[in-house]
Coordinates of N, CA and C in Angstrom, one line a residue:
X23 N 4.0 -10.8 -41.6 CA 4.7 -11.4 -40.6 C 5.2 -10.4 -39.6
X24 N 5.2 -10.6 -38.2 CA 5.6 -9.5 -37.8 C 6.9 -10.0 -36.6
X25 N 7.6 -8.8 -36.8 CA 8.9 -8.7 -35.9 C 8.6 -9.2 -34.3
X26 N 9.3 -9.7 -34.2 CA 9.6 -10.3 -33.0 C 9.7 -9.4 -31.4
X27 N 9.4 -8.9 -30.2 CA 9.8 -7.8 -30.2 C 11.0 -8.3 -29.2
X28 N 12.2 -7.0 -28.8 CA 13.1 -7.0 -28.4 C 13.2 -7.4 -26.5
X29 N 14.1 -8.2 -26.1 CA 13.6 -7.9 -24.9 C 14.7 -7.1 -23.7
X30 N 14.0 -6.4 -23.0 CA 14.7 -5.1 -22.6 C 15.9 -5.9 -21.3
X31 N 17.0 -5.0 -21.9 CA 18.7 -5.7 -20.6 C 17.8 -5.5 -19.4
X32 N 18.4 -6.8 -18.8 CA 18.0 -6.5 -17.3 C 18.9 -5.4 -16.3
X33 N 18.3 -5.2 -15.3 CA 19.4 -3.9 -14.9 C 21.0 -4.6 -13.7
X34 N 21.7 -4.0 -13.8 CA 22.9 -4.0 -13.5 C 22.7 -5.2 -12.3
X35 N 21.9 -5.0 -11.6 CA 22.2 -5.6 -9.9 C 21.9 -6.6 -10.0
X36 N 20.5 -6.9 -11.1 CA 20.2 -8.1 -11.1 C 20.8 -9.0 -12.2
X37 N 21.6 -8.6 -13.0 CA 22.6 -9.2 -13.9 C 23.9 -9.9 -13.1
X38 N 24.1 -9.0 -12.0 CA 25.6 -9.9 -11.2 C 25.1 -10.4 -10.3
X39 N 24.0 -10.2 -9.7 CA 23.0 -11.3 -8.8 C 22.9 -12.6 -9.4
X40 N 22.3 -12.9 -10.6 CA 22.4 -13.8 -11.9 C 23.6 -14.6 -11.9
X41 N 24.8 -13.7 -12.2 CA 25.8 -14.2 -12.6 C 26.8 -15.3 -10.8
X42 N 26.3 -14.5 -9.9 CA 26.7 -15.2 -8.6 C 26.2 -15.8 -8.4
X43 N 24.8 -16.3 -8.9 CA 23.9 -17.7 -8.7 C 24.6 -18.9 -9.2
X44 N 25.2 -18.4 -11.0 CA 25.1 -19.4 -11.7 C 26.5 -20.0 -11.3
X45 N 27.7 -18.9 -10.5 CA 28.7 -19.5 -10.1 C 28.2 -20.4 -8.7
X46 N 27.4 -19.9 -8.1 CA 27.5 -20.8 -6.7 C 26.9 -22.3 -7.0
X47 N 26.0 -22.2 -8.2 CA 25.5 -23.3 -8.6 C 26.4 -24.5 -8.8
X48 N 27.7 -23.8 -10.1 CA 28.4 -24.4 -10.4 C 29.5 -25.0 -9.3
X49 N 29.8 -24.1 -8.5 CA 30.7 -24.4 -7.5 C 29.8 -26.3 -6.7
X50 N 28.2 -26.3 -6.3 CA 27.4 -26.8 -5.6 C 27.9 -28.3 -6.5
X51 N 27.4 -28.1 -7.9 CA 27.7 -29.4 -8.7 C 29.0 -29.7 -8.3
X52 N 30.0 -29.5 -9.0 CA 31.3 -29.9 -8.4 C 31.3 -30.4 -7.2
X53 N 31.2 -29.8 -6.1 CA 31.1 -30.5 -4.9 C 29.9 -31.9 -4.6
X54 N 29.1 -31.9 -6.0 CA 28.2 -33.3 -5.9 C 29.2 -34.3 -6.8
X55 N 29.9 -34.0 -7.5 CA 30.3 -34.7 -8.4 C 31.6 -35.4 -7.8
X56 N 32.4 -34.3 -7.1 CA 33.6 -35.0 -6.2 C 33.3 -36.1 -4.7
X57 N 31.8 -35.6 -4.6 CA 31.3 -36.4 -3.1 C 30.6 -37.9 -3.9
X58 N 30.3 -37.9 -5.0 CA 30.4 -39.0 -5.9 C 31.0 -39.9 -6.2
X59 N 32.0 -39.7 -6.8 CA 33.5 -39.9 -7.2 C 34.4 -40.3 -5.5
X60 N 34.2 -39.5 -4.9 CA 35.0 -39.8 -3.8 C 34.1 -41.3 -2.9
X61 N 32.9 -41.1 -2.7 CA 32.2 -42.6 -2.1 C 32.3 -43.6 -3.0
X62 N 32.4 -43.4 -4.1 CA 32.4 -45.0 -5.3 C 34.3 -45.2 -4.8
X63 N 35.0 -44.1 -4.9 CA 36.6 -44.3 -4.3 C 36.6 -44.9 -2.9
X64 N 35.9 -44.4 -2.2 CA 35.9 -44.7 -0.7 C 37.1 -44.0 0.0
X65 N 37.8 -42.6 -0.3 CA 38.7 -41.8 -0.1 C 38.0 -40.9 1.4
X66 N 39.3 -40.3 1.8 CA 38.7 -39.4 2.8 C 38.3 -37.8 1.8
X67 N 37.8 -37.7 0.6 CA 37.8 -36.7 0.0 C 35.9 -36.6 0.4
X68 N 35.8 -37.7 0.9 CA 34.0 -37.3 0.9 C 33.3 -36.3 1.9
X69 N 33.7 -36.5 3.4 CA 33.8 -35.6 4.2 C 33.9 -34.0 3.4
X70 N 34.9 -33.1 3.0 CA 35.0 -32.2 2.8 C 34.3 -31.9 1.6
X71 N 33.8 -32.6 0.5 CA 33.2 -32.5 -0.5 C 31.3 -32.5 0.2
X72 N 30.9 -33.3 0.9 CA 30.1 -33.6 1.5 C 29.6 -31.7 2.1
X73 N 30.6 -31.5 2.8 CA 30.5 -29.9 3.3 C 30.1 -28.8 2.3
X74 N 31.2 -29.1 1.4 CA 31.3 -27.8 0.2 C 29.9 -27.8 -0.8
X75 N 29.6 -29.2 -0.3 CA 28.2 -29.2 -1.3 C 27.5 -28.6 -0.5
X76 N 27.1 -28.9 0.9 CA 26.1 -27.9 1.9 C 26.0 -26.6 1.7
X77 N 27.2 -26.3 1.8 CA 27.6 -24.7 1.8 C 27.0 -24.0 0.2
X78 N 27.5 -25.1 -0.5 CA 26.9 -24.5 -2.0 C 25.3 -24.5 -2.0
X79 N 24.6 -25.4 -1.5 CA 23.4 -25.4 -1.3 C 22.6 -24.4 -1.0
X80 N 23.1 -24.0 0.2 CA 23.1 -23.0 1.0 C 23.2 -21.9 -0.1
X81 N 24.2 -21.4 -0.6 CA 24.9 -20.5 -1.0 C 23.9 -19.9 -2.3
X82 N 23.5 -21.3 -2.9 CA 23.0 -21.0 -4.2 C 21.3 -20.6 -4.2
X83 N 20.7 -20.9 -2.7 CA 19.7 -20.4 -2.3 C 19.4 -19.5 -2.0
X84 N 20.4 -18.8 -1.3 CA 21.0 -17.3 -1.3 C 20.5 -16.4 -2.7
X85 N 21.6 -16.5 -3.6 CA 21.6 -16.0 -4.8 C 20.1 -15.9 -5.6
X86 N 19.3 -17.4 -5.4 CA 18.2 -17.2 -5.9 C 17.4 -16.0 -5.5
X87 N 17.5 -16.0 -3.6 CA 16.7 -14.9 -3.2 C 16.9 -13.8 -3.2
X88 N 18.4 -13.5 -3.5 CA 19.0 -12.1 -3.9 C 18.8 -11.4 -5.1
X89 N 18.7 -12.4 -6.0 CA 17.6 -12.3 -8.1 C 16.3 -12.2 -7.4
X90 N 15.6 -12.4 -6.7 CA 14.1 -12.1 -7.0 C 14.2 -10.9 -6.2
X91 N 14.9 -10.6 -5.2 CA 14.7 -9.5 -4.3 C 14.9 -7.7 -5.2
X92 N 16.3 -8.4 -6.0 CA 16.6 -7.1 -6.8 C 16.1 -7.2 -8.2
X93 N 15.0 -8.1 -8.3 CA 14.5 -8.0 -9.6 C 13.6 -7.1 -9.3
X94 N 12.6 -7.6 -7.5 CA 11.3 -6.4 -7.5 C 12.1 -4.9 -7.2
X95 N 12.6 -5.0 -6.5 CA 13.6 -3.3 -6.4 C 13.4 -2.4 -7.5
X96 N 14.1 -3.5 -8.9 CA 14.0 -3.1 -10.1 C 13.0 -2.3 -10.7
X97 N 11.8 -3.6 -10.8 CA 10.7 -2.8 -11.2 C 9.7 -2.0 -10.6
X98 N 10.1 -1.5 -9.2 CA 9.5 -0.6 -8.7 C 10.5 0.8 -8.9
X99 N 11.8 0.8 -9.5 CA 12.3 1.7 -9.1 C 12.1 2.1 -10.8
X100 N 11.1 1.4 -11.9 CA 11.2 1.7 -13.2 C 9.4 1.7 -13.2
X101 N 8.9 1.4 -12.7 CA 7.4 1.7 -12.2 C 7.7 3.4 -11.7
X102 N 8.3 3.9 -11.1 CA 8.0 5.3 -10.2 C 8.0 6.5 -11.3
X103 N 8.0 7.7 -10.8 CA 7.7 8.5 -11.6 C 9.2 9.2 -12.3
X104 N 10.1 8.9 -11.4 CA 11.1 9.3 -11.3 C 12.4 8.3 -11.3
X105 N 12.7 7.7 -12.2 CA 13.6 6.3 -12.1 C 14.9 6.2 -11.3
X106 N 15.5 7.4 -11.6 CA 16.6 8.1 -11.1 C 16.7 7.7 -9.0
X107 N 15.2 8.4 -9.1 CA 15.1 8.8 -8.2 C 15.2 7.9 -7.0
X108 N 16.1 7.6 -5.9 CA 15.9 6.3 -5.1 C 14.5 5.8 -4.3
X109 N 13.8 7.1 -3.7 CA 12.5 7.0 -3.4 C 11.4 7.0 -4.5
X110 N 11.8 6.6 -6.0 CA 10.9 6.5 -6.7 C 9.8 6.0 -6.7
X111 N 8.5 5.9 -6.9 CA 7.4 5.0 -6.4 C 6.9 4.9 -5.1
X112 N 7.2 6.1 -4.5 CA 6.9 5.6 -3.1 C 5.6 6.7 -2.7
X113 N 5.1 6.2 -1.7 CA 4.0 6.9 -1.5 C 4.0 8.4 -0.9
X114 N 3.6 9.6 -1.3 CA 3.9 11.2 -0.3 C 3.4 11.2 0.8
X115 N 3.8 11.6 1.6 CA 4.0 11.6 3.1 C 2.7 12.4 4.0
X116 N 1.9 11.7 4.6 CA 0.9 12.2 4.7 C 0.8 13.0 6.2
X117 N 0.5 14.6 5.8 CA 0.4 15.8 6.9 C -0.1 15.1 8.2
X118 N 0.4 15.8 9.3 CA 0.2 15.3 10.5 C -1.1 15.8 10.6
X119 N -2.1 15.1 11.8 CA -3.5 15.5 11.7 C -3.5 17.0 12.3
X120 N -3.0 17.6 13.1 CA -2.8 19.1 13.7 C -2.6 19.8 12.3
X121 N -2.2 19.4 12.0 CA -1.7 20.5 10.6 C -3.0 21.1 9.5
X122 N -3.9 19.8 9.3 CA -5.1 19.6 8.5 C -6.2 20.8 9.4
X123 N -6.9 21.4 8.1 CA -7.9 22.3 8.8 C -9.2 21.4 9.2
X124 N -9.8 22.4 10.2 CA -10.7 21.5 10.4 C -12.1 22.1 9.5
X125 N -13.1 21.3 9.3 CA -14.2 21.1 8.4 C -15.1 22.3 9.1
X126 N -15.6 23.2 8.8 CA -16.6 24.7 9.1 C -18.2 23.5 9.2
X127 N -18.7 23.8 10.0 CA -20.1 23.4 10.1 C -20.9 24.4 9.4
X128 N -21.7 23.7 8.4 CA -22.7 24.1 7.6 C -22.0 24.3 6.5
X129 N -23.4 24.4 5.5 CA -22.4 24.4 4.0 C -22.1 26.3 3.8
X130 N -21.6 26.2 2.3 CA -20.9 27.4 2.0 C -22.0 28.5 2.3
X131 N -23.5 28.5 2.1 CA -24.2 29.8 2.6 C -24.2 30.0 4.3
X132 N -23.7 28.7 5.0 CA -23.7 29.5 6.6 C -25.4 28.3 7.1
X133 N -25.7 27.5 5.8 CA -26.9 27.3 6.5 C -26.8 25.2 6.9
X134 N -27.2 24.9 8.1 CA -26.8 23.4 8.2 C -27.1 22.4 7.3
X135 N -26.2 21.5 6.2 CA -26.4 20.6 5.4 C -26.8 19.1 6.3
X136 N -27.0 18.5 5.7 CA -27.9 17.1 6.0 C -27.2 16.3 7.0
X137 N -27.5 15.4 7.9 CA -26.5 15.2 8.5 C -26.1 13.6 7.9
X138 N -25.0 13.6 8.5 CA -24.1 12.7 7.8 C -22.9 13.3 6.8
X139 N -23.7 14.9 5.8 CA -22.6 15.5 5.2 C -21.3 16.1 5.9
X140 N -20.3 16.2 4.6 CA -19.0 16.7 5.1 C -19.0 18.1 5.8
X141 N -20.0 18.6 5.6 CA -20.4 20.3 6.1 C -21.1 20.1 7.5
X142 N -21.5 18.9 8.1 CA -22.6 18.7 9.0 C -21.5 18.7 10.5
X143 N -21.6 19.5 11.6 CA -20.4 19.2 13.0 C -20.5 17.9 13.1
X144 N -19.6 17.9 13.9 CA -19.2 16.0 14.5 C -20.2 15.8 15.7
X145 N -20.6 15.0 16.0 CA -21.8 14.3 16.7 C -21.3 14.7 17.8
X146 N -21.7 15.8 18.8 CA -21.1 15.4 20.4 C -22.7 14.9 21.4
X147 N -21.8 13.6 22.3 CA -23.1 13.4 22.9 C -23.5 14.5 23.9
X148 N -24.8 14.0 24.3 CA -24.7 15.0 25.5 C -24.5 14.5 26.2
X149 N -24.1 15.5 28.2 CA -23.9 14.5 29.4 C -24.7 14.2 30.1
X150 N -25.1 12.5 30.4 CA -26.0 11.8 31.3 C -26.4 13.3 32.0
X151 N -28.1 12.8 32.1 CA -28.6 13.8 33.2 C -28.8 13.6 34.6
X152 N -28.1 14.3 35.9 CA -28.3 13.8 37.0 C -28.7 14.2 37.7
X153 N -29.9 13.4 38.4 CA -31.5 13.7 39.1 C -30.6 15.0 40.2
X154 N -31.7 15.6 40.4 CA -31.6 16.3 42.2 C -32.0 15.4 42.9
X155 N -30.9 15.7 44.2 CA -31.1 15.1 45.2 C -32.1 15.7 46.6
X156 N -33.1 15.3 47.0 CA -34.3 15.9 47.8 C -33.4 17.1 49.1
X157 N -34.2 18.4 49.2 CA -33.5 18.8 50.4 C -33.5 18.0 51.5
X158 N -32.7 18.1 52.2 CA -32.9 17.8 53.6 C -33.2 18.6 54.9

Protein backbone atom coordinates (compact mmCIF):
# COMPACT_ATOMS: atom_id res chain seq x y z
CA UNK A 1 0.00 0.00 0.00
CA UNK A 2 1.48 3.06 -0.60
CA UNK A 3 1.60 6.54 1.15
CA UNK A 4 -0.30 9.11 0.08
CA UNK A 5 1.79 11.91 -1.13
CA UNK A 6 1.98 15.28 0.80
CA UNK A 7 0.64 18.29 -0.84
CA UNK A 8 3.06 21.27 -0.93
CA UNK A 9 1.65 24.91 1.23
CA UNK A 10 0.71 27.21 -1.16
CA UNK A 11 2.79 30.36 -1.17
CA UNK A 12 2.00 33.36 1.04
CA UNK A 13 0.23 35.72 -1.69
CA UNK A 14 -1.83 33.25 -2.81
CA UNK A 15 -3.04 32.04 0.57
CA UNK A 16 -4.40 35.74 1.59
CA UNK A 17 -5.63 36.13 -2.03
CA UNK A 18 -7.66 32.86 -1.04
CA UNK A 19 -8.54 34.05 2.12
CA UNK A 20 -10.01 37.70 0.61
CA UNK A 21 -12.02 35.72 -1.82
CA UNK A 22 -13.63 33.60 0.63
CA UNK A 23 -14.40 36.77 2.76
CA UNK A 24 -15.85 38.75 -0.26
CA UNK A 25 -17.84 35.68 -1.03
CA UNK A 26 -19.14 35.54 2.25
CA UNK A 27 -19.82 39.24 2.61
CA UNK A 28 -21.80 38.65 -1.41
CA UNK A 29 -24.13 35.80 0.36
CA UNK A 30 -25.21 37.91 3.09
CA UNK A 31 -26.11 40.59 0.98
CA UNK A 32 -28.29 37.80 -1.08
CA UNK A 33 -29.81 36.63 1.92
CA UNK A 34 -30.81 40.10 3.48
CA UNK A 35 -32.11 41.30 -0.25
CA UNK A 36 -34.24 38.05 0.27
CA UNK A 37 -35.49 38.43 3.51
CA UNK A 38 -36.00 42.08 2.90
CA UNK A 39 -38.40 41.54 -0.59
CA UNK A 40 -40.50 38.63 1.11
CA UNK A 41 -40.59 41.79 4.18
CA UNK A 42 -41.24 44.40 1.55
CA UNK A 43 -38.82 46.79 3.80
CA UNK A 44 -36.77 49.62 2.48
CA UNK A 45 -33.73 47.27 3.39
CA UNK A 46 -33.82 45.90 -0.28
CA UNK A 47 -32.37 48.80 -2.07
CA UNK A 48 -29.09 48.86 -0.04
CA UNK A 49 -28.79 45.06 0.23
CA UNK A 50 -29.53 44.87 -3.55
CA UNK A 51 -26.11 47.21 -3.85
CA UNK A 52 -23.93 45.39 -1.39
CA UNK A 53 -24.72 42.30 -3.22
CA UNK A 54 -23.41 44.05 -6.68
CA UNK A 55 -20.45 45.29 -5.14
CA UNK A 56 -19.83 41.79 -3.61
CA UNK A 57 -20.18 40.36 -6.95
CA UNK A 58 -18.05 42.43 -8.27
CA UNK A 59 -15.60 42.17 -5.43
CA UNK A 60 -15.52 38.41 -5.36
CA UNK A 61 -14.64 38.38 -9.09
CA UNK A 62 -11.82 40.34 -8.30
CA UNK A 63 -10.34 37.96 -5.77
CA UNK A 64 -10.95 35.05 -8.12
CA UNK A 65 -8.63 36.95 -10.64
CA UNK A 66 -6.19 38.03 -8.14
CA UNK A 67 -5.79 33.72 -6.95
CA UNK A 68 -5.16 32.83 -10.48
CA UNK A 69 -2.96 35.76 -11.28
CA UNK A 70 -0.66 35.05 -8.14
CA UNK A 71 -0.97 31.57 -8.45
CA UNK A 72 0.88 31.80 -12.07
CA UNK A 73 3.52 34.48 -10.56
CA UNK A 74 4.02 31.60 -8.17
CA UNK A 75 4.84 29.05 -10.31
CA UNK A 76 7.04 30.83 -12.48
CA UNK A 77 8.82 32.36 -9.73
CA UNK A 78 9.42 28.33 -8.41
CA UNK A 79 9.97 27.14 -12.13
CA UNK A 80 13.18 29.75 -12.47
CA UNK A 81 16.52 28.87 -11.68
CA UNK A 82 16.77 31.08 -8.91
CA UNK A 83 13.43 31.24 -6.67
CA UNK A 84 14.67 33.97 -4.51
CA UNK A 85 15.31 35.69 -7.38
CA UNK A 86 12.46 38.37 -8.54
CA UNK A 87 13.52 38.06 -12.24
CA UNK A 88 13.58 34.37 -11.86
CA UNK A 89 12.67 32.57 -15.02
CA UNK A 90 12.98 35.08 -17.17
CA UNK A 91 14.55 35.11 -20.40
CA UNK A 92 18.71 36.70 -20.76
CA UNK A 93 18.75 39.68 -22.52
CA UNK A 94 19.72 39.51 -25.97
CA UNK A 95 23.18 41.65 -27.24
CA UNK A 96 22.36 44.45 -29.38
CA UNK A 97 22.97 43.50 -33.14
CA UNK A 98 26.25 46.12 -33.35
CA UNK A 99 27.77 44.35 -30.67
CA UNK A 100 27.64 40.68 -32.44
CA UNK A 101 30.63 39.87 -34.67
CA UNK A 102 30.18 39.64 -37.93
CA UNK A 103 30.54 35.99 -39.86
CA UNK A 104 34.36 35.95 -41.93
CA UNK A 105 33.48 34.67 -45.49
CA UNK A 106 34.81 31.33 -46.22
CA UNK A 107 35.45 28.53 -43.94
CA UNK A 108 38.34 28.18 -41.37
CA UNK A 109 41.10 27.30 -44.26
CA UNK A 110 40.36 30.79 -46.10
CA UNK A 111 38.77 28.67 -48.85
CA UNK A 112 34.69 29.57 -50.01
CA UNK A 113 32.19 26.95 -48.41
CA UNK A 114 28.91 26.09 -50.24
CA UNK A 115 26.55 28.66 -50.63
CA UNK A 116 23.83 28.92 -48.49
CA UNK A 117 26.59 27.96 -45.55
CA UNK A 118 27.16 30.01 -42.38
CA UNK A 119 30.82 30.72 -43.80
CA UNK A 120 29.35 31.67 -47.33
CA UNK A 121 29.21 36.22 -47.67
CA UNK A 122 25.68 37.59 -47.74
CA UNK A 123 24.27 37.82 -51.27
CA UNK A 124 24.89 41.39 -52.60
CA UNK A 125 22.95 42.12 -55.77
CA UNK A 126 24.57 43.70 -58.42
CA UNK A 127 23.60 47.37 -59.88
CA UNK A 128 21.11 47.43 -62.90
CA UNK A 129 23.33 47.94 -65.97
CA UNK A 130 22.94 51.24 -67.75
CA UNK A 131 23.11 51.28 -71.64
CA UNK A 132 25.42 54.17 -73.14
CA UNK A 133 23.87 56.80 -74.47
CA UNK A 134 24.96 57.42 -78.48
CA UNK A 135 27.36 60.42 -78.96
CA UNK A 136 26.02 63.24 -80.32
Amino acid sequence: MSLPRRRRRLPDEVRAAAVRAVLCLAFTLVGVVVATLASYAGTWLMTPALLAMGLGVFGTMWCLLEILISRQIAAQRMRGPNPAHPMAGSRVPAEPPAARPLPRPGNQQGRPGPPGQPGQPPYRPQPPHQPRLPAA
